[in-house]
């Protein structure tokens, strides 16, 4: 079975750490595997690992736009959601 497919099964069962492990293997084998990045991004979001989520979401966005050659990973564009939500409450 393909690793990204098993990652999807882990994601649906809320086994996020196992999902991330399978995604890592799938991405190592094929660094432009959109499905692996999709499942990885979802698992990171569920685990509230916001900075890693932002990095993964940026990479997924580049893959989906099919511009990996010219697309840089956009750290500042995807600010940490946890920081944003705390800033909103301090007004």
Short mmCIF file of C-alpha atoms in Angstrom, two decimals:
data_model
loop_
_atom_site.label_atom_id
_atom_site.label_comp_id
_atom_site.label_asym_id
_atom_site.label_seq_id
_atom_site.Cartn_x
_atom_site.Cartn_y
_atom_site.Cartn_z
CA UNK A 1 0.00 0.00 0.00
CA UNK A 2 1.23 3.49 -0.73
CA UNK A 3 2.37 5.44 2.32
CA UNK A 4 0.16 8.43 1.62
CA UNK A 5 -2.86 6.13 1.49
CA UNK A 6 -1.98 4.67 4.88
CA UNK A 7 -1.39 8.22 6.14
CA UNK A 8 -4.94 9.03 5.09
CA UNK A 9 -6.23 6.05 7.08
CA UNK A 10 -4.26 7.20 10.14
CA UNK A 11 -5.60 10.73 9.71
CA UNK A 12 -9.19 9.50 9.61
CA UNK A 13 -8.57 7.45 12.76
CA UNK A 14 -7.04 10.50 14.50
CA UNK A 15 -3.63 8.77 14.73
CA UNK A 16 -1.82 11.96 13.81
CA UNK A 17 1.72 10.93 14.76
CA UNK A 18 1.46 7.76 12.65
CA UNK A 19 0.03 9.87 9.83
CA UNK A 20 3.03 12.19 9.98
CA UNK A 21 5.45 9.25 9.90
CA UNK A 22 3.86 7.82 6.76
CA UNK A 23 3.77 11.25 5.16
CA UNK A 24 7.48 11.67 5.85
CA UNK A 25 8.24 8.39 4.08
CA UNK A 26 6.01 9.31 1.13
CA UNK A 27 7.58 12.77 0.82
CA UNK A 28 11.09 11.32 1.08
CA UNK A 29 10.27 8.96 -1.80
CA UNK A 30 8.52 11.64 -3.87
CA UNK A 31 9.14 15.23 -2.77
CA UNK A 32 6.20 16.57 -4.77
CA UNK A 33 3.56 14.14 -3.46
CA UNK A 34 0.52 16.40 -3.10
CA UNK A 35 -1.53 13.83 -1.20
CA UNK A 36 1.22 13.34 1.40
CA UNK A 37 1.51 17.10 1.93
CA UNK A 38 -2.27 17.39 2.20
CA UNK A 39 -2.45 14.72 4.91
CA UNK A 40 0.64 16.10 6.67
CA UNK A 41 -0.85 19.59 6.73
CA UNK A 42 -4.15 18.28 8.13
CA UNK A 43 -2.39 16.28 10.85
CA UNK A 44 -0.23 19.23 11.88
CA UNK A 45 -3.31 21.43 12.08
CA UNK A 46 -5.08 18.86 14.27
CA UNK A 47 -2.03 18.69 16.56
CA UNK A 48 -1.95 22.51 16.76
CA UNK A 49 1.65 22.58 15.53
CA UNK A 50 1.03 25.93 13.90
CA UNK A 51 4.46 26.88 12.58
CA UNK A 52 5.03 23.47 11.00
CA UNK A 53 1.47 23.64 9.63
CA UNK A 54 2.21 27.00 8.01
CA UNK A 55 5.37 25.66 6.36
CA UNK A 56 3.59 22.55 5.10
CA UNK A 57 0.61 24.58 3.87
CA UNK A 58 2.99 26.84 1.97
CA UNK A 59 4.64 23.87 0.27
CA UNK A 60 1.24 22.34 -0.54
CA UNK A 61 0.11 25.65 -2.03
CA UNK A 62 3.17 25.70 -4.29
CA UNK A 63 2.52 22.14 -5.42
CA UNK A 64 -1.13 22.80 -6.13
CA UNK A 65 -0.28 25.89 -8.14
CA UNK A 66 2.26 23.73 -9.99
CA UNK A 67 5.01 26.26 -9.53
CA UNK A 68 7.53 24.36 -7.38
CA UNK A 69 10.44 25.55 -9.53
CA UNK A 70 9.87 29.24 -8.85
CA UNK A 71 7.85 29.17 -5.64
CA UNK A 72 9.71 29.93 -2.43
CA UNK A 73 8.42 28.71 0.90
CA UNK A 74 6.60 31.72 2.31
CA UNK A 75 7.18 31.88 6.05
CA UNK A 76 5.98 35.46 6.73
CA UNK A 77 2.90 35.10 4.52
CA UNK A 78 1.65 32.24 6.70
CA UNK A 79 2.08 33.69 10.18
CA UNK A 80 1.48 31.47 13.16
CA UNK A 81 -2.29 31.24 13.69
CA UNK A 82 -1.88 30.95 17.43
CA UNK A 83 -0.09 34.31 17.50
CA UNK A 84 -2.75 35.92 15.36
CA UNK A 85 -5.58 34.75 17.56
CA UNK A 86 -3.87 36.03 20.72
CA UNK A 87 -3.21 39.40 19.04
CA UNK A 88 -6.89 39.75 18.20
CA UNK A 89 -7.89 39.46 21.83
CA UNK A 90 -5.54 42.17 23.08
CA UNK A 91 -7.29 45.17 21.47
#
